[in-house]
Short mmCIF file of C-alpha atoms in Angstrom, two decimals:
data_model
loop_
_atom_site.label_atom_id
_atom_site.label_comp_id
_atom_site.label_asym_id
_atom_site.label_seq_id
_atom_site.Cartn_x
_atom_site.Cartn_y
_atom_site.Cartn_z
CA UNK A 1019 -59.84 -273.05 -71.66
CA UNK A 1020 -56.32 -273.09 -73.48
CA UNK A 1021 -56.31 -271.94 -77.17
CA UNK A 1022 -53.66 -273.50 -79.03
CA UNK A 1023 -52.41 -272.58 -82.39
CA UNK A 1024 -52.21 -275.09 -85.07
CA UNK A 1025 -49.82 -274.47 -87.88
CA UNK A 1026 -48.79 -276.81 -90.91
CA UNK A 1027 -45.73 -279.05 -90.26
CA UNK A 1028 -42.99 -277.98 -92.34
CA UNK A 1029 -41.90 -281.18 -93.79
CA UNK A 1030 -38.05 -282.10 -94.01
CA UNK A 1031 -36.68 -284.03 -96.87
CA UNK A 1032 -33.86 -285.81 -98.06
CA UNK A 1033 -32.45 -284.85 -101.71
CA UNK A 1034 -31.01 -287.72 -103.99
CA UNK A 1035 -29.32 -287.54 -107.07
CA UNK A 1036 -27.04 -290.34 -109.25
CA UNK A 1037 -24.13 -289.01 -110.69
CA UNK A 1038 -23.55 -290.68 -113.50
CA UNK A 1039 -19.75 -289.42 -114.97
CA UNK A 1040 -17.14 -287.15 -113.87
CA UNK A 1041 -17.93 -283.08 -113.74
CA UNK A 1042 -21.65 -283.48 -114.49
CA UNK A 1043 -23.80 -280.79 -113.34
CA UNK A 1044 -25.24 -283.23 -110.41
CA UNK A 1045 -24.34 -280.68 -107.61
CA UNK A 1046 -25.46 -277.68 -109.45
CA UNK A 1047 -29.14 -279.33 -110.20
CA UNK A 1048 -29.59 -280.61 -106.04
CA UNK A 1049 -28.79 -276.76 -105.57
CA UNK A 1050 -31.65 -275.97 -107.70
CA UNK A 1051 -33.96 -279.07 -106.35
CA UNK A 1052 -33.50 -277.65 -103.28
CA UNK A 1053 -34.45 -274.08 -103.84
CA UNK A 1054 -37.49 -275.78 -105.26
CA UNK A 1055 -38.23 -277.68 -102.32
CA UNK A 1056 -37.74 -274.75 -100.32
CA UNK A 1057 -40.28 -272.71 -102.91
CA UNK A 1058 -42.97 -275.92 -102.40
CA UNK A 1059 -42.65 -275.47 -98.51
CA UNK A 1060 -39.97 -277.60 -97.22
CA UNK A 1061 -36.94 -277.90 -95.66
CA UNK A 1062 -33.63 -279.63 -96.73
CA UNK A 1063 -32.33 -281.41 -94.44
CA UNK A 1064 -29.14 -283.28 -96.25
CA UNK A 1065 -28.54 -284.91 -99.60
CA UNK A 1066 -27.27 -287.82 -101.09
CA UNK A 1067 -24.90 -288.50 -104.67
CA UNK A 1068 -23.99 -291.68 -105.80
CA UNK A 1069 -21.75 -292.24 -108.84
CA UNK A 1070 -22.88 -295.10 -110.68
CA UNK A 1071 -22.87 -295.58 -114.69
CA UNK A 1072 -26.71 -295.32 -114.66
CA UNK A 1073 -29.29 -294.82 -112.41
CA UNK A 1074 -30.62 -298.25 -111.04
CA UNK A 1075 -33.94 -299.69 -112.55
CA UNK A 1076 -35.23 -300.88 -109.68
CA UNK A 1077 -34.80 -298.23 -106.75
CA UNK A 1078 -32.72 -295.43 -108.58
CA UNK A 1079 -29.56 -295.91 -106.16
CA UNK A 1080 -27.90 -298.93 -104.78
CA UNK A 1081 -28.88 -300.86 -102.01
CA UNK A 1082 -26.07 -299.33 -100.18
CA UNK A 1083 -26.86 -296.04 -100.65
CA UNK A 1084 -30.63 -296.78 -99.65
CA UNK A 1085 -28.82 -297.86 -96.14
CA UNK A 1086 -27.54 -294.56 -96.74
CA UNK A 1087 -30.52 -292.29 -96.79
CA UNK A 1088 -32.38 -294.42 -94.32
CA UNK A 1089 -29.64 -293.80 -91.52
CA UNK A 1090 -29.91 -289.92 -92.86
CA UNK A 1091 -33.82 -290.29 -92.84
CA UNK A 1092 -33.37 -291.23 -88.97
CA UNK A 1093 -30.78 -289.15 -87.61
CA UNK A 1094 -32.55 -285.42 -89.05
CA UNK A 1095 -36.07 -286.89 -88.70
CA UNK A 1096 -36.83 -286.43 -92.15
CA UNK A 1097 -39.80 -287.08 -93.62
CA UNK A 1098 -39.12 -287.84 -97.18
CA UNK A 1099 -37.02 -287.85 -99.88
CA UNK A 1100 -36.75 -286.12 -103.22
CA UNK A 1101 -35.14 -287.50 -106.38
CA UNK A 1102 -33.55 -285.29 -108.88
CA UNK A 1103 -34.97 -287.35 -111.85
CA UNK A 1104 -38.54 -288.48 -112.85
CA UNK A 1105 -38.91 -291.50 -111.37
CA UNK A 1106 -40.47 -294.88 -112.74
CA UNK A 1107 -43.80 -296.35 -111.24
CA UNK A 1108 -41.56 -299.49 -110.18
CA UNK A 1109 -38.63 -297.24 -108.63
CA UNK A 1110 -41.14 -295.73 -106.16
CA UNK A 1111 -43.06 -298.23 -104.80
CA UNK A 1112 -39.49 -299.80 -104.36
CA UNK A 1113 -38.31 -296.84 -102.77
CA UNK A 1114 -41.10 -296.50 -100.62
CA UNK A 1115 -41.37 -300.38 -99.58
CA UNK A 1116 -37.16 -300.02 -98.72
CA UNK A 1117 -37.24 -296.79 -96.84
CA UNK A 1118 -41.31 -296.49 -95.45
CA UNK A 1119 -41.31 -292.51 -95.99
CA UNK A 1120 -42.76 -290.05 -98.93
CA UNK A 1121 -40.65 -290.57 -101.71
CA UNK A 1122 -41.05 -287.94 -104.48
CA UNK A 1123 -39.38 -287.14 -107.70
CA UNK A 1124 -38.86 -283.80 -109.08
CA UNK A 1125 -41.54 -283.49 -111.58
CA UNK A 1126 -43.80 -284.14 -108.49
CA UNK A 1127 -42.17 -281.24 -106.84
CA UNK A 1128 -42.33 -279.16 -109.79
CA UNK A 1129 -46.79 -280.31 -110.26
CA UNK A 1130 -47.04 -279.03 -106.85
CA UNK A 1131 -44.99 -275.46 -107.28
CA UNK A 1132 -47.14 -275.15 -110.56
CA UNK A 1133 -50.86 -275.98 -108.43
CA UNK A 1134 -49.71 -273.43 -105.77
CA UNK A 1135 -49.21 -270.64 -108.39
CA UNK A 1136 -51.81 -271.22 -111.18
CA UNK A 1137 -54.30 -268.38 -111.24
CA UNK A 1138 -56.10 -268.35 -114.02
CA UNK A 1139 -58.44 -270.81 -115.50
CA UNK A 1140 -56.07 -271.76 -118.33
CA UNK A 1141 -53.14 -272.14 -115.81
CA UNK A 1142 -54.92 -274.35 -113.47
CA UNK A 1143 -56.18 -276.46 -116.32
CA UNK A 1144 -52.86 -276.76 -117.60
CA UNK A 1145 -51.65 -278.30 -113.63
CA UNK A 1146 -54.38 -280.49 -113.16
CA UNK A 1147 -53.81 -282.16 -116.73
CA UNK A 1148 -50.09 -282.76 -116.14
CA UNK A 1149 -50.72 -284.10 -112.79
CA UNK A 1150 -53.02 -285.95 -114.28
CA UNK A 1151 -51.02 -287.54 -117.08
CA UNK A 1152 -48.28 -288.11 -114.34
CA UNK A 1153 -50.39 -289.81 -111.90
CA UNK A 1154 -51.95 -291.65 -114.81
CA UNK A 1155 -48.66 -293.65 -115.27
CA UNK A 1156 -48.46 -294.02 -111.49
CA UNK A 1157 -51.73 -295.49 -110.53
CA UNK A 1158 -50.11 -299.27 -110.30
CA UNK A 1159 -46.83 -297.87 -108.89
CA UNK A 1160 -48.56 -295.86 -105.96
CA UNK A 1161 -49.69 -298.95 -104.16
CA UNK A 1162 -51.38 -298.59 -100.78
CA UNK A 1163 -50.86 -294.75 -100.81
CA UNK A 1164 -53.95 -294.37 -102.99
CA UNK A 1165 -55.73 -295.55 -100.11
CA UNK A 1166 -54.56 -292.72 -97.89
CA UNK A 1167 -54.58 -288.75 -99.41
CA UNK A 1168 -51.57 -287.93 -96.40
CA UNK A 1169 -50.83 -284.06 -96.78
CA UNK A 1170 -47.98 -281.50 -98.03
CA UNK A 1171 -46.15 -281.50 -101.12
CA UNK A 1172 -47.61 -283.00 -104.14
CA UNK A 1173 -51.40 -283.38 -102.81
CA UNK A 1174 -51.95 -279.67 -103.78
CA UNK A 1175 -53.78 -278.04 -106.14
CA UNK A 1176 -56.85 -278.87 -108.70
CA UNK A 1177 -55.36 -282.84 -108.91
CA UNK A 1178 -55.52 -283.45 -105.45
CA UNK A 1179 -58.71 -285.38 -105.19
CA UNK A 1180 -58.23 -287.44 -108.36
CA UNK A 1181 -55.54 -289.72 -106.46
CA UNK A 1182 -58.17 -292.02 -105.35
CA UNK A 1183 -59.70 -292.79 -109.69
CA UNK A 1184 -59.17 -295.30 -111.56
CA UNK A 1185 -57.43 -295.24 -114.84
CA UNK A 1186 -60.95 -295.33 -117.00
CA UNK A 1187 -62.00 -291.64 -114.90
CA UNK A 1188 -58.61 -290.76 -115.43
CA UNK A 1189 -58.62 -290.58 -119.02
CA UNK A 1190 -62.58 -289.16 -119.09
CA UNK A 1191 -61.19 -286.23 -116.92
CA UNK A 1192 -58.20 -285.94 -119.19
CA UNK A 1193 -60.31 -285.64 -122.16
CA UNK A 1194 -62.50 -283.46 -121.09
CA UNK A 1195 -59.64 -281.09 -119.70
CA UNK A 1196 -58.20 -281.12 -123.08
CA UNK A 1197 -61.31 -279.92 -124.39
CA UNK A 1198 -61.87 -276.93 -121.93
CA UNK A 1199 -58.44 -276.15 -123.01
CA UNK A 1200 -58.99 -276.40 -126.82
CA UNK A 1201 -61.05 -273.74 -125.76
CA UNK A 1202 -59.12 -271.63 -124.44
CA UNK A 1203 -56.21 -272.29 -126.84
CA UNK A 1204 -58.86 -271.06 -129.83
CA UNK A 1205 -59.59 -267.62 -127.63
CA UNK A 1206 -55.99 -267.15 -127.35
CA UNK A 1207 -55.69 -267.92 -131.46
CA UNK A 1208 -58.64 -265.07 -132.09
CA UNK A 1209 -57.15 -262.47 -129.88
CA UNK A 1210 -53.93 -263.17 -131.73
CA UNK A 1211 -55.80 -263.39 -135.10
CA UNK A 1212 -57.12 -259.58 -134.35
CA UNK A 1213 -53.43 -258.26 -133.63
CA UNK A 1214 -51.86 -259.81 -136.38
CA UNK A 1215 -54.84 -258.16 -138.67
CA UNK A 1216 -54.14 -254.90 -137.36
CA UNK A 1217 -50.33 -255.02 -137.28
CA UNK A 1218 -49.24 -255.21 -133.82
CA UNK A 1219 -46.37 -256.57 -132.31
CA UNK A 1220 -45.29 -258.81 -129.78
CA UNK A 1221 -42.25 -258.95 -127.63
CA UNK A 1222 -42.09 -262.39 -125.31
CA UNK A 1223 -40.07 -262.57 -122.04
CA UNK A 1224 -38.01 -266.08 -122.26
CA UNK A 1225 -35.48 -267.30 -119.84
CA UNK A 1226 -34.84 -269.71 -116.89
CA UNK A 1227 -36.65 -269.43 -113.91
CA UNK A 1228 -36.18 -266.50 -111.31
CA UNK A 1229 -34.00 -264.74 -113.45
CA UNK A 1230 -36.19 -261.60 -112.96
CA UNK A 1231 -38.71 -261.60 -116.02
CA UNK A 1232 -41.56 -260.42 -114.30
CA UNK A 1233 -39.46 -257.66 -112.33
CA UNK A 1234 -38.41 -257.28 -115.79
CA UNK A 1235 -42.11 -256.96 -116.72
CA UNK A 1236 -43.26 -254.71 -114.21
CA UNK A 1237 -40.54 -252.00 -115.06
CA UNK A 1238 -41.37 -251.60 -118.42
CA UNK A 1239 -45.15 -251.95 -118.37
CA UNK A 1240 -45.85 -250.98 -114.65
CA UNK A 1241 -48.00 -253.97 -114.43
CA UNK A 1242 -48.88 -255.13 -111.02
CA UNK A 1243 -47.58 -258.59 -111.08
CA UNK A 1244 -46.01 -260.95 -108.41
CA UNK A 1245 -41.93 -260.03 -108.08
CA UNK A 1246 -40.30 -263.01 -106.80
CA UNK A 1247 -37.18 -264.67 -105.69
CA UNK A 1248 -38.89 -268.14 -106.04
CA UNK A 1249 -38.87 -270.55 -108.66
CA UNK A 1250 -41.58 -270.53 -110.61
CA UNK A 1251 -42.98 -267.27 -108.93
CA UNK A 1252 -45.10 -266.42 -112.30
CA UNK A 1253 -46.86 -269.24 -113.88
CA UNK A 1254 -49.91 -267.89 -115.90
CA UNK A 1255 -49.32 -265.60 -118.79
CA UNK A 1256 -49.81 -262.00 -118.77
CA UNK A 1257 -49.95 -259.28 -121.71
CA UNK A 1258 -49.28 -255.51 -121.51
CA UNK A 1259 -48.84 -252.59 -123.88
CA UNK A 1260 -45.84 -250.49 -123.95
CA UNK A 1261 -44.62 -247.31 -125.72
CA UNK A 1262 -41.52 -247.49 -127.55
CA UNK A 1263 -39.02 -244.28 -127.73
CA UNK A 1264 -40.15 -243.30 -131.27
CA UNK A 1265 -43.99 -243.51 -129.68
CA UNK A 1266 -44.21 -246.84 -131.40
CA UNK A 1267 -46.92 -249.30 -129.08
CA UNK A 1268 -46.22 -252.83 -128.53
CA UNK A 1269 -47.12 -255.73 -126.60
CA UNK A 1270 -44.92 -257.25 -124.03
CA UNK A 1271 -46.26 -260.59 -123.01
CA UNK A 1272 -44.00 -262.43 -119.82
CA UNK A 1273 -44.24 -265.96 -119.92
CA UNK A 1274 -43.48 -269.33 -117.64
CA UNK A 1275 -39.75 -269.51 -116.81
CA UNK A 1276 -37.80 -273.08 -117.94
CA UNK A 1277 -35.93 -275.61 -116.01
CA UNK A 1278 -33.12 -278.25 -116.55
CA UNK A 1279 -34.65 -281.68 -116.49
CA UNK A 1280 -38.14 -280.42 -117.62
CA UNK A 1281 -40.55 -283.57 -118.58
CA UNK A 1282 -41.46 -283.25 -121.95
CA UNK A 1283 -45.29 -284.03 -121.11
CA UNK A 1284 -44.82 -280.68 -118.50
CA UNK A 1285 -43.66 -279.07 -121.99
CA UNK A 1286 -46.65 -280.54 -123.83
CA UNK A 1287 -49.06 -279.56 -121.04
CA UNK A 1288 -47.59 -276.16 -121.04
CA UNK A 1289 -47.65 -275.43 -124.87
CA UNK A 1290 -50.38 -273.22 -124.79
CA UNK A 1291 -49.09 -270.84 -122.98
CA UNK A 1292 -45.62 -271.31 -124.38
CA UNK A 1293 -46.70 -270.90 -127.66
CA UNK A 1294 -47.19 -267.06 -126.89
CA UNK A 1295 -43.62 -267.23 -127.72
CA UNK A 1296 -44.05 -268.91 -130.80
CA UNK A 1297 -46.18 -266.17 -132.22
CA UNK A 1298 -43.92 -263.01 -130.50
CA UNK A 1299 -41.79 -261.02 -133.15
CA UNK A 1300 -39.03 -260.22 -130.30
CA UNK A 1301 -37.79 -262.88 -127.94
CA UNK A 1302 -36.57 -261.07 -125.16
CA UNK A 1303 -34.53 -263.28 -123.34
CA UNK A 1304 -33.46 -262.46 -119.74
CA UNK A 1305 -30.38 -264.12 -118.02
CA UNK A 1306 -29.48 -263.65 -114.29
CA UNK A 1307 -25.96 -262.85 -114.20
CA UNK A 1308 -25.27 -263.28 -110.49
CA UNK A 1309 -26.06 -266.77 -111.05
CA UNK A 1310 -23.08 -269.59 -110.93
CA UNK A 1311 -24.56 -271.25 -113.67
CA UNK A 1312 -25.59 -268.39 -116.60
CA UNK A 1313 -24.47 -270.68 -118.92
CA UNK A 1314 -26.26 -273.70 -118.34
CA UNK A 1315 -29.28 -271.65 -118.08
CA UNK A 1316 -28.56 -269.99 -121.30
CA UNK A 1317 -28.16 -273.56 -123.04
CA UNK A 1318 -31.46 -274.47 -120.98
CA UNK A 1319 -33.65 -272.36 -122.54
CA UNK A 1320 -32.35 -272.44 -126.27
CA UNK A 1321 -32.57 -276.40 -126.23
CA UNK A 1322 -36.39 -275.18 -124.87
CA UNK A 1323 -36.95 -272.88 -127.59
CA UNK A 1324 -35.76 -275.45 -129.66
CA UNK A 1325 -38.18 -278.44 -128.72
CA UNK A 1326 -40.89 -275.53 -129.32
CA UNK A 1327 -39.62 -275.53 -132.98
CA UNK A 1328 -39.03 -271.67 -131.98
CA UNK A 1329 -35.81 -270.43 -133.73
CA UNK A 1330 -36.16 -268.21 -136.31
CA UNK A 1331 -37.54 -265.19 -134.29
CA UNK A 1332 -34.86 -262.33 -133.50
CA UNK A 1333 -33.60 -262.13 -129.63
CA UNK A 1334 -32.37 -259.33 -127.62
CA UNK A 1335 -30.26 -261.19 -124.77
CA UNK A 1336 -31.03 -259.11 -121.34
CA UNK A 1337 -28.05 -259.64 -118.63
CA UNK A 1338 -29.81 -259.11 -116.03
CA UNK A 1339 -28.71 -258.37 -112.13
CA UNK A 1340 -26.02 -256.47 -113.24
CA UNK A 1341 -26.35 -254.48 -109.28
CA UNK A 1342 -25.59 -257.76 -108.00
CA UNK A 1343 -21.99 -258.04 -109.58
CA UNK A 1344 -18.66 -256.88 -107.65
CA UNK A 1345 -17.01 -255.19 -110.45
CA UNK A 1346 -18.37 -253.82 -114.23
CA UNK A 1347 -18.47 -256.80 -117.17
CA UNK A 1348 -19.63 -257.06 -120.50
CA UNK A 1349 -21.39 -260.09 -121.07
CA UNK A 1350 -21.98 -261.31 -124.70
CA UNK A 1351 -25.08 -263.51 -126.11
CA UNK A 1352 -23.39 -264.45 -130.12
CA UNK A 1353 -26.78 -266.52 -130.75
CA UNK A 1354 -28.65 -262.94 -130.02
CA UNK A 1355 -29.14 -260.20 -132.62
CA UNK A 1356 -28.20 -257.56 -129.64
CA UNK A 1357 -27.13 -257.85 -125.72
CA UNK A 1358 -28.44 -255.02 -123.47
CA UNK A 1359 -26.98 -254.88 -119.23
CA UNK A 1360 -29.74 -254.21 -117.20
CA UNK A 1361 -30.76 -253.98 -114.03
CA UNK A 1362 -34.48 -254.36 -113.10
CA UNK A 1363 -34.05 -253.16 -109.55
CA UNK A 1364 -32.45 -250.05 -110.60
CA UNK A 1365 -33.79 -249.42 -113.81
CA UNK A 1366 -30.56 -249.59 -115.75
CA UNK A 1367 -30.28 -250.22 -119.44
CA UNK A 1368 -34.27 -250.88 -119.37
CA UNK A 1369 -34.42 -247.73 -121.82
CA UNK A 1370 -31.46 -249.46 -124.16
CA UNK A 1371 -33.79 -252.61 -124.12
CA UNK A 1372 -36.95 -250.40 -125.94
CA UNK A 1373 -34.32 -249.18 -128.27
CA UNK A 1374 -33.44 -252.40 -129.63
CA UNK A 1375 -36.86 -253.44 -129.71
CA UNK A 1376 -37.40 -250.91 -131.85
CA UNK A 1377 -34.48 -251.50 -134.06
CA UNK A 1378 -35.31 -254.68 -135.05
CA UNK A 1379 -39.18 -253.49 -135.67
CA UNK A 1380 -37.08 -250.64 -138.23
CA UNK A 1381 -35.28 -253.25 -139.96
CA UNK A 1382 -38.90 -254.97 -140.71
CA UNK A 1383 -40.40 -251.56 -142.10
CA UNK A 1384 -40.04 -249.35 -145.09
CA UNK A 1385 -38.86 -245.77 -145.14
CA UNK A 1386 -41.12 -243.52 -146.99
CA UNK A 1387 -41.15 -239.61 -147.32
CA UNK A 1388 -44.52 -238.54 -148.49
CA UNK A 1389 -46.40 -235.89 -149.30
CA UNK A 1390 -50.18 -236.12 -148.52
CA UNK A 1391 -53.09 -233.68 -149.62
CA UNK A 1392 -54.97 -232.34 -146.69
CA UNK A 1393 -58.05 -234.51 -147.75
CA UNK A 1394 -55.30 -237.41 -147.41
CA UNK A 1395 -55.07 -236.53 -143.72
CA UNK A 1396 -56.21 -240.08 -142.55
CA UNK A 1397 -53.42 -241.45 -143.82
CA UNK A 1398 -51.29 -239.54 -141.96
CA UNK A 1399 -53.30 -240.85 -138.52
CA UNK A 1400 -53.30 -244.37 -139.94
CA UNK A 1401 -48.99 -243.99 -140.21
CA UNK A 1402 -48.78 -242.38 -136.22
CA UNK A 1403 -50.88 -245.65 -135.15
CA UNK A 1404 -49.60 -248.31 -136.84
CA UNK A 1405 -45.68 -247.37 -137.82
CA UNK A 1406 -43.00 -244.93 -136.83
CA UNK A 1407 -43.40 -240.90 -137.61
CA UNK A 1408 -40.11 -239.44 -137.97
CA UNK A 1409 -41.68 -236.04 -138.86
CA UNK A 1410 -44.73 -233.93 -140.02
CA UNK A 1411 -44.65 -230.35 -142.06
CA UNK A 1412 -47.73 -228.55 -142.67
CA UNK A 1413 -47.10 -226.98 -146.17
CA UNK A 1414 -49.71 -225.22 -148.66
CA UNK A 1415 -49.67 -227.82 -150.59
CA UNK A 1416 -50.39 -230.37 -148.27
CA UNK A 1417 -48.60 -232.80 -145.01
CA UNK A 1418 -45.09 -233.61 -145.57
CA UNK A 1419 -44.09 -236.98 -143.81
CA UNK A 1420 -41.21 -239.11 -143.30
CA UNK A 1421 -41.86 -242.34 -141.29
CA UNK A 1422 -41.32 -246.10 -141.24
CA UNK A 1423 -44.20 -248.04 -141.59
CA UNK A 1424 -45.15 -251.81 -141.88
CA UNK A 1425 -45.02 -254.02 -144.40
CA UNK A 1426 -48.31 -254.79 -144.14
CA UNK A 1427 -50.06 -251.04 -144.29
CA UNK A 1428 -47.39 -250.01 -146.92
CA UNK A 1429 -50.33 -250.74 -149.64
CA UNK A 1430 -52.65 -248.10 -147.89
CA UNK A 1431 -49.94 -245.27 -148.05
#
């Protein structure tokens, strides 16, 4: 008897994008679509531009550029095709009527990288309610596909069933997602609650996607988390503890990277988790500098922190990748309150990054020099857990300290 060895067909796709003026970043986002095609499992195998004024409200491209793709579709054996921009119910079914092949768009692409990676329960109730609210809106639009669940990207993950429900079971499931998440949301708020009560900090990794965060992450915490060149590698948020230089403890929390051309109801979905931000005293936010476009990123995720109505918090800019570069440069963040190099592979400027942490955490203290009877000697613990402890003497007449402490214990001293 032969034994044969059945793998999953790799699927091959088509990218399209619409141009729609002169020096746009069209190019630089198909780059990026395709890296996260490639992340979701598939192969590119060509793309498409056309420069029009706006993207067509029927199709998204022209009918000549549909001729286009379907000669490309024929001649590589593709199986698909991936717009760069969400797409309406009405522009699919078009699509799919003029071309007969899977025609995705790339919040689709970007549902099924986040169902692949969603660990925990919060995570992968977070994916299957923005899949749901996107397939919600699509339920008319998807046609005869409902019919048929087909296989590959964008039937993954906790969603994947719900394809063949009607709008009414649609919005019960939505509902009653929102509610297990209100759930977890309020967890999250107590946790918080108890830190805030006992005066600890919180540092937040921010930046674009795969700009090394979580390798970031692991260096300074030694947390075992997934290290990956992938978009969207780390999905689910995770907290640590770290020791400062002046033995100062403080969480480090690494959160979901951003994207150009992020739906705002993937934002909305996402808040929870994003929020951990929100509630940080440090942004730390990490920038790839190998990457062609550092500056778009940049402007990517402070237009991100922005729609989160997060601005007021102080940032330490990380360059990051600095290994990667061909000669030594200085890069410069003027919306930051400091700019560290690093390298996470190395270990470089990692130690510079604690520093500054624990700068800004000085600036938000009070120096005091003390002197504490020995029946006071609590005190003295109560300053080495919660604030800084320059120095101790023991003297006759009792503990001699100099320290910065918290606002917030500066009553109890």
């Amino acid at each position: 008897m032969n034994l044969y060895e059945l793998g999953e067909t790799k699927e091959l796709v088509i990218l399209v994008g619409v141009q729609s003026m002169e020096g746009d970043d069209t190019e630089q986002s198909l780059d990026e679509l395709g890296e996260l095609a490639q992340t979701a499992g598939a192969g590119v195998a060509g793309r498409v531009i056309q420069r029009r004024e706006s993207v067509h409200p029927g199709t998204y491209i022209g009918k000549g550029k549909i001729e286009e793709v379907r000669t490309l579709l024929y001649e590589t054996q593709a199986t698909g095709i991936i717009c760069d921009d969400e797409l309406s119910p009405a522009q699919m079914n078009n699509l799919q009527e003029e071309l007969d092949c899977k025609v995705m768009d790339r919040t689709l692409l970007i549902l099924d990288i986040f169902a692949r990676h969603a660990v925990t329960r919060e995570g992968k109730i977070q994916v299957e309610l923005a899949q749901l609210k996107y397939r919600a809106a699509r339920l008319t639009g998807l046609g005869n596909s409902l019919s048929r669940l087909g296989g590959g990207i964008g039937t993954r993950g906790p969603g994947e069933k719900k394809l063949e429900m009607d709008r009414r079971l649609i919005r019960v499931r939505i509902s009653h997602l929102k509610r297990e998440l209100e759930e977890v949301v309020r967890h999250r708020e107590l946790i918080r609650g108890q830190r805030t009560r006992s005066g600890q900090k919180v540092a937040a990794l921010v930046g674009y996607t795969s700009v090394g965060k979580s390798a970031i992450f692991r260096k300074l915490t030694g947390a075992d988390v997934l290290e990956d060149a992938k978009l969207f590698a780390t999905l689910d948020t995770t907290t640590r503890g770290i020791t400062l230089t002046g033995k100062q403890e403080i969480l480090l929390t690494d959160t979901v990277g951003f994207i150009r051309k992020l739906p705002h109801h993937l934002v909305e979905s996402f808040k929870s988790t994003l929020e951990e931000a929100r509630y940080a005293d440090i942004l730390i936010h990490v920038v790839d500098v190998s990457s062609p476009q550092m500056e778009s990123q940049m402007f990517t995720v402070y237009e991100t922190l922005r729609e989160l109505e997060i601005g007021d918090k102080p940032v330490i800019t990380v360059f990051n990748k600095i290994d990667l570069l061909d000669e030594q440069r200085t890069f410069r963040d003027f919306h930051a309150d400091a700019s560290v190099m690093t390298s996470a592979r190395t270990g470089e400027g990692l130690e510079q990054v604690k520093a500054e942490m624990e700068e800004i955490l000085r600036k938000q203290k009070i120096y005091v020099e003390r002197l504490y009877p020995y029946d006071q000697a609590g005190v003295v613990q109560l300053i080495r857990r919660k604030g800084e402890l320059l120095s101790e003497e023991y003297l006759p007449e009792g503990i001699a300290v100099t320290a910065y402490v918290p606002r917030e214990i500066y009553g109890k001293i």
